[in-house]
Tab-separated table of C-alpha atoms and ligand atoms in Angstrom:
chain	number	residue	atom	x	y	z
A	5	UNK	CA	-19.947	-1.351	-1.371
A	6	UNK	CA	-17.355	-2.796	-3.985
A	7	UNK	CA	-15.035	-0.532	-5.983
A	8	UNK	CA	-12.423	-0.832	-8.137
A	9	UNK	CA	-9.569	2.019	-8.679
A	10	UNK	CA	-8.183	2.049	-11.779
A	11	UNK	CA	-5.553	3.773	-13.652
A	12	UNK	CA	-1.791	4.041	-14.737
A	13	UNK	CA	1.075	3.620	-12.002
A	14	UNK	CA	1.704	6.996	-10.958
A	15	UNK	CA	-2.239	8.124	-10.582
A	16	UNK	CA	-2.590	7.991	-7.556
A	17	UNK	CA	-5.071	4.890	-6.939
A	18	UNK	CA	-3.301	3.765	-3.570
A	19	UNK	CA	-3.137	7.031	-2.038
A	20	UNK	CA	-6.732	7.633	-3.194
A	21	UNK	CA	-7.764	4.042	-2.291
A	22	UNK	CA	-6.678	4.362	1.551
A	23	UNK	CA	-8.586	7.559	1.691
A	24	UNK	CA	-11.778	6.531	0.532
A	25	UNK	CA	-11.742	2.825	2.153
A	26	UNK	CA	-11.410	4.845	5.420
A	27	UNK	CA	-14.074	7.341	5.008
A	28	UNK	CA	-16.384	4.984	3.843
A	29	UNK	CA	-15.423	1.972	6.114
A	30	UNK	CA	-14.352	0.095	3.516
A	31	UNK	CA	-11.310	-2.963	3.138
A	32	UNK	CA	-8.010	-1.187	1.168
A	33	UNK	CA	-7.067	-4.494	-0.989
A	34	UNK	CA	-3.862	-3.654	-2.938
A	35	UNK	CA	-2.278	-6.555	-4.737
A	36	UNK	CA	0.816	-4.865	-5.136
A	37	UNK	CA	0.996	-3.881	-1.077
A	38	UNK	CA	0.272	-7.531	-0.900
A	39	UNK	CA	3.613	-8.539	-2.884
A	40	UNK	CA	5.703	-5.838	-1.580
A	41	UNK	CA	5.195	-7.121	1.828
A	42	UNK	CA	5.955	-10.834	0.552
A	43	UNK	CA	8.833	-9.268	-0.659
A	44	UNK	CA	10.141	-7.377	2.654
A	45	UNK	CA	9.059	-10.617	4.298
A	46	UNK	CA	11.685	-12.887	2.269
A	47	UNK	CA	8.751	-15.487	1.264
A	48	UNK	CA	9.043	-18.445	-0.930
A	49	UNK	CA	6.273	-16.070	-3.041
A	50	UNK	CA	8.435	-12.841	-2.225
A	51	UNK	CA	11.048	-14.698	-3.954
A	52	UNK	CA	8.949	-15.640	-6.945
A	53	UNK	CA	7.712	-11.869	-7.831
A	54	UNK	CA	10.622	-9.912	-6.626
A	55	UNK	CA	12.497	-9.725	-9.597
A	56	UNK	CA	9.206	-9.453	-12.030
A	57	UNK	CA	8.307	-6.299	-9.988
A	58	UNK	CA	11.719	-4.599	-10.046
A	59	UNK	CA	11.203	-4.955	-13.840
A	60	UNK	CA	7.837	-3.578	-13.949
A	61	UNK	CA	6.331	-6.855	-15.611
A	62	UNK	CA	3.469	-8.401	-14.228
A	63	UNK	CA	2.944	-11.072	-11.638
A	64	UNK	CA	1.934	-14.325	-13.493
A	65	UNK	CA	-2.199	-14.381	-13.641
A	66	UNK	CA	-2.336	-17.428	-11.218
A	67	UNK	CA	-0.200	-16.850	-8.555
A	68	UNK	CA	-2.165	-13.030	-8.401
A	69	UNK	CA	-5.762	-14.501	-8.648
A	70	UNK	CA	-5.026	-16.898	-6.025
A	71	UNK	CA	-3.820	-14.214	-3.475
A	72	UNK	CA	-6.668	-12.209	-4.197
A	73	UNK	CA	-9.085	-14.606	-3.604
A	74	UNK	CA	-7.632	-15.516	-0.625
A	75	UNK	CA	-7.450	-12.083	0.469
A	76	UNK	CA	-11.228	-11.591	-0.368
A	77	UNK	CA	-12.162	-14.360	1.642
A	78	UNK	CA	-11.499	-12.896	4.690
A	79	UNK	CA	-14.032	-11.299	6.898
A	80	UNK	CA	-12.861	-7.615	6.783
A	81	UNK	CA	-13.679	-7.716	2.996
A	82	UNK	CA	-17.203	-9.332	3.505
A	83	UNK	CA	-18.458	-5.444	4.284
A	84	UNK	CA	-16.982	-3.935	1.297
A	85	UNK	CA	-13.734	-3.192	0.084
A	86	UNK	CA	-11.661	-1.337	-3.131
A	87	UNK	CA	-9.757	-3.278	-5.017
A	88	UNK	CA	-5.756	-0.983	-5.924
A	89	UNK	CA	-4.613	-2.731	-8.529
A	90	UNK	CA	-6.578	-5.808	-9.061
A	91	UNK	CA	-7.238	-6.747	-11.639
A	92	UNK	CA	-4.827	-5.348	-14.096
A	93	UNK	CA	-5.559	-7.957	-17.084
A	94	UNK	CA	-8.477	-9.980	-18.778
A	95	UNK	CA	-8.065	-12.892	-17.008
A	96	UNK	CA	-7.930	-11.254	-13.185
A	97	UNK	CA	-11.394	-9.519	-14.601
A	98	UNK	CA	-13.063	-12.794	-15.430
A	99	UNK	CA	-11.811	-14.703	-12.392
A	100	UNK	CA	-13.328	-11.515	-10.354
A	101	UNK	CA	-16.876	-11.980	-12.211
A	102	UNK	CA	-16.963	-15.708	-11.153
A	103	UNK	CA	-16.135	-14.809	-7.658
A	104	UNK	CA	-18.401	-11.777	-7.463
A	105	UNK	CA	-20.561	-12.235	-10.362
A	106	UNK	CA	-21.009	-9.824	-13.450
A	107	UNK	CA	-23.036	-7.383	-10.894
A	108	UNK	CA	-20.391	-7.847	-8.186
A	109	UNK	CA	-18.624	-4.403	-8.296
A	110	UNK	CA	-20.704	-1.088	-7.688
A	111	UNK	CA	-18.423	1.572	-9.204
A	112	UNK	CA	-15.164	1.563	-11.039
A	113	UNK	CA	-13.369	4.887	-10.287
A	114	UNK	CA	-10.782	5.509	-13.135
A	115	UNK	CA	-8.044	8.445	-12.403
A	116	UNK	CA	-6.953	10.376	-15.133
A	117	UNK	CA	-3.835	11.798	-14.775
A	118	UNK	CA	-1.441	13.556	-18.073
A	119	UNK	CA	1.649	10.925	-18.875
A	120	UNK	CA	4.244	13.467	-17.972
A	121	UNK	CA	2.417	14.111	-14.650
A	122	UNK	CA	3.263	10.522	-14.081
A	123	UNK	CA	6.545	10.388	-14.984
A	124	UNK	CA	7.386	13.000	-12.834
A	125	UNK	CA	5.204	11.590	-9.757
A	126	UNK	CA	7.056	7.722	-10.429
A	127	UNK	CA	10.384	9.187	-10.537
A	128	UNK	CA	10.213	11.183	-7.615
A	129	UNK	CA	8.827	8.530	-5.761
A	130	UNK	CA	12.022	6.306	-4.923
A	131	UNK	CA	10.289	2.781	-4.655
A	132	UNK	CA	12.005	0.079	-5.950
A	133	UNK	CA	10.551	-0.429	-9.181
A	134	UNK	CA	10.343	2.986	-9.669
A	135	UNK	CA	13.812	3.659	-12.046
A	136	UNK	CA	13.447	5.009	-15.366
A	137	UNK	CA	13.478	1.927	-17.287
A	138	UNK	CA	10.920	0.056	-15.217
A	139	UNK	CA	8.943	3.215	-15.213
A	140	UNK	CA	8.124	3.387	-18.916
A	141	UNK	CA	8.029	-0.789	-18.585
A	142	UNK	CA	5.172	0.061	-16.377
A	143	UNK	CA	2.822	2.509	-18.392
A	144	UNK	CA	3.467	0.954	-21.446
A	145	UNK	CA	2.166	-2.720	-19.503
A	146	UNK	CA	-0.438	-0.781	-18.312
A	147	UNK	CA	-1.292	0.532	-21.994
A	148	UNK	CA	-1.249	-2.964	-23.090
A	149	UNK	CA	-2.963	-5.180	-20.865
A	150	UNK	CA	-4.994	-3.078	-18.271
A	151	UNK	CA	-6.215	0.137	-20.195
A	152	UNK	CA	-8.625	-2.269	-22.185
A	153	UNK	CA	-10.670	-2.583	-18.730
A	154	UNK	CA	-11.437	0.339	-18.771
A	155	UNK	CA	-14.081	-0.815	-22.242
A	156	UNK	CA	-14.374	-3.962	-20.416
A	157	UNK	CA	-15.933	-2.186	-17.131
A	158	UNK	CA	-17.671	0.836	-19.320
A	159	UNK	CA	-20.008	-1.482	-20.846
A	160	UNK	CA	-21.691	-2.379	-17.440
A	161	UNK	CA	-21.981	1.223	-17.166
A	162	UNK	CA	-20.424	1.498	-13.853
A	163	UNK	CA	-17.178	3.096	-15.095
A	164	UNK	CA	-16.799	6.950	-13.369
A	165	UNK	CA	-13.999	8.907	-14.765
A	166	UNK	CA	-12.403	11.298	-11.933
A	167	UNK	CA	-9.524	13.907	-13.145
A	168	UNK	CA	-5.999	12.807	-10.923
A	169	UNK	CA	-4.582	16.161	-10.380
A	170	UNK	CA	-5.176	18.740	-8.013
A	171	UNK	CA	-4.574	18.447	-4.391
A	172	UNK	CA	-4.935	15.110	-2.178
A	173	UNK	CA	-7.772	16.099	-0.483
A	174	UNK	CA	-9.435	17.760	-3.541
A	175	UNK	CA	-9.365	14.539	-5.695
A	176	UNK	CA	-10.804	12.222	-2.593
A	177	UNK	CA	-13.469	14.690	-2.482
A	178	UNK	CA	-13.968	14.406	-6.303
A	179	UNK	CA	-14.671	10.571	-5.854
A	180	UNK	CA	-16.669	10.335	-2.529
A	181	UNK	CA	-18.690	12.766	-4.808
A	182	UNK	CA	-18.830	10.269	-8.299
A	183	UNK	CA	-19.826	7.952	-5.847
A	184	UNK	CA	-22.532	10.019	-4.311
A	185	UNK	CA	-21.034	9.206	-0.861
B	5	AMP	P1	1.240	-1.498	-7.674
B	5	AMP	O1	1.609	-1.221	-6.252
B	5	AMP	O2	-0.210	-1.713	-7.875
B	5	AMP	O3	1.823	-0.475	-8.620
B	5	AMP	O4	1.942	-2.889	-8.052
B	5	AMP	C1	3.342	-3.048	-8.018
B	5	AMP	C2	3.758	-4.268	-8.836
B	5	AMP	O5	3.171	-5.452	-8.293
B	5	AMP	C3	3.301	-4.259	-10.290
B	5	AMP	O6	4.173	-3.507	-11.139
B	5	AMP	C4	3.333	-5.757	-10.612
B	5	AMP	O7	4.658	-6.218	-10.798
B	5	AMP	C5	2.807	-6.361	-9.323
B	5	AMP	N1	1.313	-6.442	-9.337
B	5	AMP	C6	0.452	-5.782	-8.528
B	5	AMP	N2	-0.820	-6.095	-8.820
B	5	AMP	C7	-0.762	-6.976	-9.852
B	5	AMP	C8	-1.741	-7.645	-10.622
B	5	AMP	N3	-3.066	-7.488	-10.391
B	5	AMP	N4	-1.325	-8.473	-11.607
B	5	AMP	C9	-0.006	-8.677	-11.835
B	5	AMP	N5	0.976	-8.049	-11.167
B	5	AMP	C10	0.611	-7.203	-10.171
């Protein structure tokens, strides 16, 4: 099975994400993880995207698709995996239909959650590019250049909408259920 997770910073997708790539056996892919360990790790690409993340900008479209397709190359991901926050713009979706092909994703799991839910959630969390500035940098990118997936995804008809809020547990539950897992 191939997912995608979907929604604004603060929803929840990578806590959600781990959960249901472990029940269902599936390979976690998150392309922020991904540059956060560059990052930590002091790479020539950690170099590149640190400053772009503390902003709450996004990585340039190349340097992203190329790590992702890299990362879906190897073998874990050849028996499934959810994509966490790839892709976040037009261009990552159309460079994932000529890897995959327009059929290449079984489910799109959007998470609702209410904006000051996710203000609250991002500022309590304490990452690095979670201050207030890069914080409303960060929804309002995500307003811009990733919400319009959502269209993009819901006319394949594979788009299933799953409320964020509620208890851990109680949302995972909510998706292994949308996906009839
Ligand atoms: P995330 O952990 O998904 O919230 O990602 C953290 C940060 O990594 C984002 O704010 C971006 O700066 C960068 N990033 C992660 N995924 C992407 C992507 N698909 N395209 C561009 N930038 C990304």
């Amino acid at each position: 099975m191939r997912l995608l997770f979907l929604g604004p910073p603060g929803a929840g997708k990578g806590t959600q994400a781990e959960r249901v790539a472990d029940e269902l056996g599936l390979a976690h892919i998150s392309t922020g993880a991904m540059f956060r360990q560059h990052v930590a790790d002091e790479t020539e690409l950690g170099r590149k995207v640190q400053e772009i993340m503390a902003a709450g900008d996004l990585v340039p479209d190349d340097v992203t698709i190329a790590m992702l397709h890299e990362r879906i190359a190897q073998p874990d991901a050849g028996n499934g995996f959810i994509l966490d926050g790839f892709p976040r713009t037009l261009p990552q979706a159309k460079s994932l239909d000529v890897e995959l092909g327009q059929d290449g994703l079984d489910a799109v799991i959007v998470l609702e959650v209410p904006e000051e839910e996710l203000v609250r959630r991002l500022l309590s969390r304490g990452r690095a590019d979670d201050t207030e500035e890069a914080v409303r940098n960060r929804l309002s990118v995500y307003e811009d250049d990733t919400a319009p997936l959502i269209e993009f995804y819901g006319d394949r008809g594979i788009v299933r909408t799953v409320a964020g809020v509620g208890g851990i547990a109680e949302i995972t539950e909510r998706i292994l259920q949308r996906l009839g897992a």
